[in-house]
Amino acid sequence: MTNISRRDLLIASGTAAGAVLLPSSASAAPVAKVPKFEFSLNMSTIMGQKLGLIKELEVASAAGFQHCEIWVPTLEAYLKSGGTLLEAKKRIDDLGIKIQNAIGFAQWIVDDEAMRKQGLEQMKREMDMLAQLGCFRTAAPPMGATKEPGLDLRRAAERYRAILDLGVSTGVTPQLEMWGHSKNLNRVADVLFVAAEAGQPNAKLLLDVFHIYKGESSIDCLHLVGENSIDVFHVNDYVTSIKPTSITDGDRIYAGDGEAPIKEIIKSLKPSEKPVILSLELFNKELWTQDPLKVAKTGLEKMKGMI
């Protein structure tokens, strides 16, 4: 037998041990990134039942939602009735639900300078309230610029940058919302341009299955929306027998009950290190006549079935 020195044996043993610990080339292959999504209830879905802010939050939580979107007018009605932001925040924390976004209608984008100034003041006031509730996003739709076409998109970008600056000071990010029924910012290309032209790293888009159809944007453009561009995405469905020119908000139905290419749209979204919040936003008057808890539960089940 060949003599093996103690030194040689240790070297050989160390090499073997290393070989065991090192992964093979096959197992070391990069693992495909799995998109992450979480589910939210936009309170428009149960708005017709006129529950008020606190009851809406309770229904969303009881239905199994971890996230929700509130409406600023509902919050203001709660405060006018004697409620306080401190009390609302305590109830939110007790329920274990997080307000991911708020729907407001400040006219920050309009050409009229005086009206735009009022819109900025309104936006700042709303952001201050939302921050106290732990809500750090708000919708920024083209409110006030919906009826007449011809809005200068470069000017719109300057105005969006102005409210993004407000967001930096308050900690609440305005998400540029596309409205398919508007004469301005009704297509994905429009909001992409405005958000990019604003030149701010905190710019975000707020898109919607219904509004993509209503504004007649192609879903094939959605791959151009970067993975850091969307935090919240509105989910709903529709039937194509109602054409984009005729369909209204009230025609929205549960996800999966219609013909919208929801699965294809969702596949186009690219969550970054944070999940994308998929939020059910309906305005269906038939659902507004039903038990709100049943509506919320059904909506969550159907959304999960689509993912």
CSV table of C-alpha atoms in Angstrom, one decimal:
chain,number,residue,atom,x,y,z
A,1,MET,CA,0.0,0.0,0.0
A,2,THR,CA,1.1,3.5,-0.8
A,3,ASN,CA,2.0,5.5,2.3
A,4,ILE,CA,-0.1,8.7,2.8
A,5,SER,CA,1.2,11.4,5.0
A,6,ARG,CA,-1.0,13.0,7.6
A,7,ARG,CA,-0.7,16.3,5.8
A,8,ASP,CA,-1.9,14.7,2.5
A,9,LEU,CA,-4.8,13.1,4.2
A,10,LEU,CA,-6.0,16.4,5.7
A,11,ILE,CA,-5.7,18.1,2.4
A,12,ALA,CA,-7.7,15.3,0.6
A,13,SER,CA,-10.3,15.3,3.4
A,14,GLY,CA,-10.7,19.1,3.2
A,15,THR,CA,-11.2,18.9,-0.6
A,16,ALA,CA,-13.8,16.2,-0.2
A,17,ALA,CA,-15.7,18.1,2.5
A,18,GLY,CA,-15.7,21.2,0.3
A,19,ALA,CA,-17.1,19.2,-2.6
A,20,VAL,CA,-19.9,18.0,-0.4
A,21,LEU,CA,-20.8,21.6,0.8
A,22,LEU,CA,-20.6,23.2,-2.6
A,23,PRO,CA,-23.8,23.1,-4.7
A,24,SER,CA,-23.8,21.4,-8.0
A,25,SER,CA,-24.0,23.6,-11.1
A,26,ALA,CA,-27.6,22.4,-11.6
A,27,SER,CA,-28.7,23.3,-8.0
A,28,ALA,CA,-26.9,26.6,-8.2
A,29,ALA,CA,-29.0,27.8,-11.1
A,30,PRO,CA,-30.9,31.1,-10.3
A,31,VAL,CA,-34.4,30.6,-8.9
A,32,ALA,CA,-37.1,32.4,-10.9
A,33,LYS,CA,-38.6,35.4,-9.0
A,34,VAL,CA,-42.2,34.7,-8.0
A,35,PRO,CA,-44.3,37.9,-8.1
A,36,LYS,CA,-45.9,38.8,-4.8
A,37,PHE,CA,-49.4,40.2,-4.4
A,38,GLU,CA,-51.6,41.1,-1.5
A,39,PHE,CA,-55.2,42.0,-1.4
A,40,SER,CA,-57.1,45.2,-0.5
A,41,LEU,CA,-60.7,46.4,-0.5
A,42,ASN,CA,-61.4,49.8,-2.0
A,43,MET,CA,-64.3,51.1,0.0
A,44,SER,CA,-66.2,52.1,-3.1
A,45,THR,CA,-67.2,48.4,-3.3
A,46,ILE,CA,-69.4,48.8,-0.2
A,47,MET,CA,-69.9,52.6,-0.4
A,48,GLY,CA,-73.6,52.3,-1.4
A,49,GLN,CA,-74.5,50.8,2.0
A,50,LYS,CA,-73.5,54.1,3.6
A,51,LEU,CA,-71.8,52.4,6.6
A,52,GLY,CA,-69.4,55.2,7.5
A,53,LEU,CA,-65.7,55.1,7.9
A,54,ILE,CA,-65.4,52.8,11.0
A,55,LYS,CA,-67.9,50.3,10.0
A,56,GLU,CA,-66.3,50.1,6.5
A,57,LEU,CA,-63.0,49.3,8.2
A,58,GLU,CA,-64.6,46.6,10.4
A,59,VAL,CA,-66.3,45.0,7.4
A,60,ALA,CA,-63.1,44.8,5.4
A,61,SER,CA,-61.2,43.3,8.4
A,62,ALA,CA,-64.0,40.8,9.1
A,63,ALA,CA,-64.0,39.7,5.4
A,64,GLY,CA,-60.3,38.8,5.7
A,65,PHE,CA,-58.7,41.8,4.0
A,66,GLN,CA,-55.4,42.9,5.5
A,67,HIS,CA,-55.4,46.2,3.4
A,68,CYS,CA,-57.9,48.7,2.3
A,69,GLU,CA,-58.4,52.0,0.5
A,70,ILE,CA,-60.5,54.7,2.1
A,71,TRP,CA,-62.2,57.7,0.5
A,72,VAL,CA,-61.3,61.2,1.7
A,73,PRO,CA,-65.0,62.4,1.7
A,74,THR,CA,-65.9,59.5,4.0
A,75,LEU,CA,-63.1,60.4,6.3
A,76,GLU,CA,-64.2,64.0,6.4
A,77,ALA,CA,-67.8,63.0,7.1
A,78,TYR,CA,-66.5,60.9,10.1
A,79,LEU,CA,-64.5,63.9,11.4
A,80,LYS,CA,-67.5,66.3,11.0
A,81,SER,CA,-69.7,63.8,13.0
A,82,GLY,CA,-67.4,64.1,16.0
A,83,GLY,CA,-64.8,61.4,15.3
A,84,THR,CA,-61.1,62.1,15.6
A,85,LEU,CA,-58.0,61.0,13.8
A,86,LEU,CA,-56.6,59.6,17.0
A,87,GLU,CA,-59.7,57.4,17.6
A,88,ALA,CA,-59.7,56.3,14.0
A,89,LYS,CA,-56.0,55.3,14.2
A,90,LYS,CA,-56.6,53.3,17.3
A,91,ARG,CA,-59.5,51.4,15.7
A,92,ILE,CA,-57.4,50.7,12.6
A,93,ASP,CA,-54.6,49.3,14.7
A,94,ASP,CA,-57.0,47.2,16.8
A,95,LEU,CA,-58.5,45.7,13.6
A,96,GLY,CA,-55.0,44.9,12.3
A,97,ILE,CA,-55.8,46.4,8.9
A,98,LYS,CA,-53.6,48.8,7.0
A,99,ILE,CA,-54.8,51.7,4.9
A,100,GLN,CA,-52.7,51.5,1.7
A,101,ASN,CA,-54.2,54.4,-0.2
A,102,ALA,CA,-56.9,57.1,-0.1
A,103,ILE,CA,-59.1,58.4,-2.9
A,104,GLY,CA,-59.2,62.2,-3.0
A,105,PHE,CA,-60.2,64.7,-5.6
A,106,ALA,CA,-58.0,67.8,-5.2
A,107,GLN,CA,-57.8,69.8,-8.5
A,108,TRP,CA,-54.0,70.0,-8.5
A,109,ILE,CA,-53.6,69.6,-12.3
A,110,VAL,CA,-55.9,72.3,-13.7
A,111,ASP,CA,-54.8,75.3,-15.8
A,112,ASP,CA,-56.6,77.8,-13.7
A,113,GLU,CA,-53.9,79.1,-11.3
A,114,ALA,CA,-56.2,80.1,-8.5
A,115,MET,CA,-58.1,76.8,-8.6
A,116,ARG,CA,-54.8,74.9,-8.8
A,117,LYS,CA,-53.5,76.7,-5.7
A,118,GLN,CA,-56.7,75.7,-3.8
A,119,GLY,CA,-56.1,72.1,-5.0
A,120,LEU,CA,-52.6,72.1,-3.7
A,121,GLU,CA,-53.8,73.4,-0.3
A,122,GLN,CA,-56.4,70.7,-0.3
A,123,MET,CA,-53.9,68.0,-1.2
A,124,LYS,CA,-51.6,69.2,1.6
A,125,ARG,CA,-54.4,69.2,4.2
A,126,GLU,CA,-55.5,65.7,3.1
A,127,MET,CA,-51.9,64.3,3.2
A,128,ASP,CA,-51.5,65.6,6.8
A,129,MET,CA,-54.7,63.8,7.9
A,130,LEU,CA,-53.7,60.6,6.1
A,131,ALA,CA,-50.2,60.5,7.6
A,132,GLN,CA,-51.8,60.6,11.1
A,133,LEU,CA,-53.8,57.4,10.1
A,134,GLY,CA,-50.7,55.6,8.9
A,135,CYS,CA,-51.8,55.9,5.3
A,136,PHE,CA,-48.8,57.0,3.1
A,137,ARG,CA,-50.4,57.1,-0.3
A,138,THR,CA,-53.1,59.1,-2.0
A,139,ALA,CA,-54.7,59.0,-5.4
A,140,ALA,CA,-53.9,61.9,-7.8
A,141,PRO,CA,-56.4,61.7,-10.7
A,142,PRO,CA,-56.8,64.4,-13.3
A,143,MET,CA,-59.7,66.0,-11.4
A,144,GLY,CA,-61.0,69.1,-13.0
A,145,ALA,CA,-59.3,68.3,-16.3
A,146,THR,CA,-61.7,65.6,-17.5
A,147,LYS,CA,-64.1,67.4,-19.9
A,148,GLU,CA,-61.9,69.4,-22.2
A,149,PRO,CA,-59.0,67.8,-24.1
A,150,GLY,CA,-55.7,69.4,-24.8
A,151,LEU,CA,-54.0,69.5,-21.5
A,152,ASP,CA,-50.3,70.1,-22.0
A,153,LEU,CA,-48.6,67.0,-20.6
A,154,ARG,CA,-45.4,68.8,-19.9
A,155,ARG,CA,-47.3,71.3,-17.7
A,156,ALA,CA,-49.1,68.3,-16.1
A,157,ALA,CA,-45.7,66.8,-15.3
A,158,GLU,CA,-44.6,70.1,-13.6
A,159,ARG,CA,-47.8,70.1,-11.6
A,160,TYR,CA,-47.4,66.4,-10.6
A,161,ARG,CA,-43.8,67.2,-9.5
A,162,ALA,CA,-45.3,69.9,-7.3
A,163,ILE,CA,-47.5,67.5,-5.4
A,164,LEU,CA,-44.7,64.9,-5.3
A,165,ASP,CA,-42.7,67.6,-3.4
A,166,LEU,CA,-45.7,68.0,-1.0
A,167,GLY,CA,-45.5,64.2,-0.5
A,168,VAL,CA,-41.9,64.3,0.5
A,169,SER,CA,-42.7,66.9,3.2
A,170,THR,CA,-45.7,64.9,4.5
A,171,GLY,CA,-44.5,61.4,3.9
A,172,VAL,CA,-47.6,60.6,1.7
A,173,THR,CA,-46.9,59.8,-1.9
A,174,PRO,CA,-49.5,60.9,-4.6
A,175,GLN,CA,-50.0,58.2,-7.1
A,176,LEU,CA,-50.7,59.5,-10.6
A,177,GLU,CA,-54.1,58.0,-11.5
A,178,MET,CA,-55.3,57.2,-15.0
A,179,TRP,CA,-59.0,57.8,-15.7
A,180,GLY,CA,-60.2,56.2,-18.9
A,181,HIS,CA,-63.3,58.4,-19.1
A,182,SER,CA,-61.2,61.6,-18.9
A,183,LYS,CA,-60.3,63.7,-21.9
A,184,ASN,CA,-56.8,63.9,-20.4
A,185,LEU,CA,-54.6,61.2,-18.8
A,186,ASN,CA,-56.9,58.5,-20.1
A,187,ARG,CA,-54.2,56.3,-21.6
A,188,VAL,CA,-51.3,54.4,-20.1
A,189,ALA,CA,-48.9,56.3,-22.4
A,190,ASP,CA,-50.1,59.6,-21.0
A,191,VAL,CA,-49.5,58.8,-17.4
A,192,LEU,CA,-46.2,57.1,-18.2
A,193,PHE,CA,-45.0,60.3,-19.9
A,194,VAL,CA,-46.2,62.6,-17.1
A,195,ALA,CA,-44.6,60.4,-14.4
A,196,ALA,CA,-41.3,60.2,-16.2
A,197,GLU,CA,-41.2,63.9,-17.1
A,198,ALA,CA,-41.8,64.8,-13.5
A,199,GLY,CA,-38.3,63.7,-12.8
A,200,GLN,CA,-38.8,62.5,-9.3
A,201,PRO,CA,-37.8,59.1,-7.9
A,202,ASN,CA,-41.0,58.8,-5.8
A,203,ALA,CA,-43.4,59.1,-8.8
A,204,LYS,CA,-45.9,56.2,-8.9
A,205,LEU,CA,-48.8,55.2,-11.2
A,206,LEU,CA,-52.3,54.1,-10.1
A,207,LEU,CA,-53.8,51.9,-12.9
A,208,ASP,CA,-57.0,50.0,-13.1
A,209,VAL,CA,-58.4,47.1,-15.2
A,210,PHE,CA,-61.5,49.0,-16.0
A,211,HIS,CA,-59.8,52.2,-16.9
A,212,ILE,CA,-57.4,50.4,-19.2
A,213,TYR,CA,-60.4,49.2,-21.2
A,214,LYS,CA,-62.4,52.4,-20.9
A,215,GLY,CA,-59.5,54.5,-22.2
A,216,GLU,CA,-58.7,51.8,-24.9
A,217,SER,CA,-55.1,51.3,-24.0
A,218,SER,CA,-53.5,48.0,-25.2
A,219,ILE,CA,-52.5,45.7,-22.4
A,220,ASP,CA,-49.4,44.9,-24.5
A,221,CYS,CA,-48.0,48.3,-23.4
A,222,LEU,CA,-48.0,47.3,-19.7
A,223,HIS,CA,-44.6,45.6,-19.9
A,224,LEU,CA,-43.2,49.2,-20.2
A,225,VAL,CA,-44.4,50.0,-16.7
A,226,GLY,CA,-41.4,49.5,-14.5
A,227,GLU,CA,-41.3,47.2,-11.5
A,228,ASN,CA,-41.0,50.2,-9.2
A,229,SER,CA,-43.8,52.2,-10.8
A,230,ILE,CA,-46.9,50.6,-9.1
A,231,ASP,CA,-47.6,50.0,-5.4
A,232,VAL,CA,-51.4,49.7,-5.8
A,233,PHE,CA,-53.4,48.3,-8.7
A,234,HIS,CA,-57.2,48.4,-9.0
A,235,VAL,CA,-58.9,45.2,-9.9
A,236,ASN,CA,-62.4,44.7,-11.4
A,237,ASP,CA,-64.0,43.0,-14.4
A,238,TYR,CA,-66.4,43.9,-17.3
A,239,VAL,CA,-68.2,42.3,-20.2
A,240,THR,CA,-67.0,43.3,-23.7
A,241,SER,CA,-70.6,43.5,-25.0
A,242,ILE,CA,-70.5,47.0,-23.5
A,243,LYS,CA,-68.1,48.9,-25.6
A,244,PRO,CA,-65.5,51.3,-24.1
A,245,THR,CA,-67.4,54.3,-25.3
A,246,SER,CA,-70.5,53.2,-23.4
A,247,ILE,CA,-69.3,51.4,-20.3
A,248,THR,CA,-69.6,53.2,-17.0
A,249,ASP,CA,-68.2,52.7,-13.5
A,250,GLY,CA,-71.4,51.1,-12.5
A,251,ASP,CA,-70.9,48.3,-15.0
A,252,ARG,CA,-67.8,47.0,-13.1
A,253,ILE,CA,-68.3,43.4,-11.8
A,254,TYR,CA,-66.4,41.0,-9.6
A,255,ALA,CA,-63.0,39.9,-10.9
A,256,GLY,CA,-63.4,36.7,-12.8
A,257,ASP,CA,-67.1,37.2,-13.6
A,258,GLY,CA,-66.4,39.0,-16.9
A,259,GLU,CA,-64.1,39.0,-19.9
A,260,ALA,CA,-61.3,41.3,-18.9
A,261,PRO,CA,-57.8,39.8,-19.5
A,262,ILE,CA,-57.1,40.1,-15.8
A,263,LYS,CA,-54.6,37.2,-15.6
A,264,GLU,CA,-52.6,38.7,-18.6
A,265,ILE,CA,-52.6,42.1,-16.9
A,266,ILE,CA,-51.5,40.8,-13.6
A,267,LYS,CA,-48.6,38.9,-15.2
A,268,SER,CA,-47.4,42.2,-16.6
A,269,LEU,CA,-47.0,43.7,-13.1
A,270,LYS,CA,-43.6,43.3,-11.7
A,271,PRO,CA,-43.4,43.6,-7.9
A,272,SER,CA,-40.1,44.8,-6.6
A,273,GLU,CA,-39.0,44.0,-3.1
A,274,LYS,CA,-42.5,45.0,-1.9
A,275,PRO,CA,-45.7,43.2,-3.0
A,276,VAL,CA,-48.1,44.9,-5.3
A,277,ILE,CA,-51.4,45.6,-3.5
A,278,LEU,CA,-54.3,44.4,-5.7
A,279,SER,CA,-57.4,46.4,-4.6
A,280,LEU,CA,-61.0,45.5,-5.5
A,281,GLU,CA,-62.7,48.7,-6.7
A,282,LEU,CA,-66.3,48.3,-7.8
A,283,PHE,CA,-69.3,50.8,-8.1
A,284,ASN,CA,-71.9,48.2,-8.8
A,285,LYS,CA,-75.4,49.4,-7.6
A,286,GLU,CA,-76.7,45.8,-7.4
A,287,LEU,CA,-73.9,44.9,-4.9
A,288,TRP,CA,-74.7,48.1,-3.0
A,289,THR,CA,-78.1,46.5,-2.1
A,290,GLN,CA,-76.5,43.4,-0.6
A,291,ASP,CA,-75.0,42.6,2.8
A,292,PRO,CA,-71.6,44.4,2.7
A,293,LEU,CA,-69.7,41.6,4.5
A,294,LYS,CA,-70.9,39.1,2.0
A,295,VAL,CA,-69.9,41.4,-0.9
A,296,ALA,CA,-66.4,41.9,0.6
A,297,LYS,CA,-65.9,38.2,1.3
A,298,THR,CA,-67.1,37.2,-2.2
A,299,GLY,CA,-64.8,39.9,-3.7
A,300,LEU,CA,-61.8,38.6,-1.9
A,301,GLU,CA,-62.5,35.0,-2.8
A,302,LYS,CA,-62.8,35.8,-6.5
A,303,MET,CA,-59.7,37.9,-6.5
A,304,LYS,CA,-57.7,35.1,-4.9
A,305,GLY,CA,-59.1,32.8,-7.5
A,306,MET,CA,-57.6,34.9,-10.3
A,307,ILE,CA,-54.1,34.9,-8.9
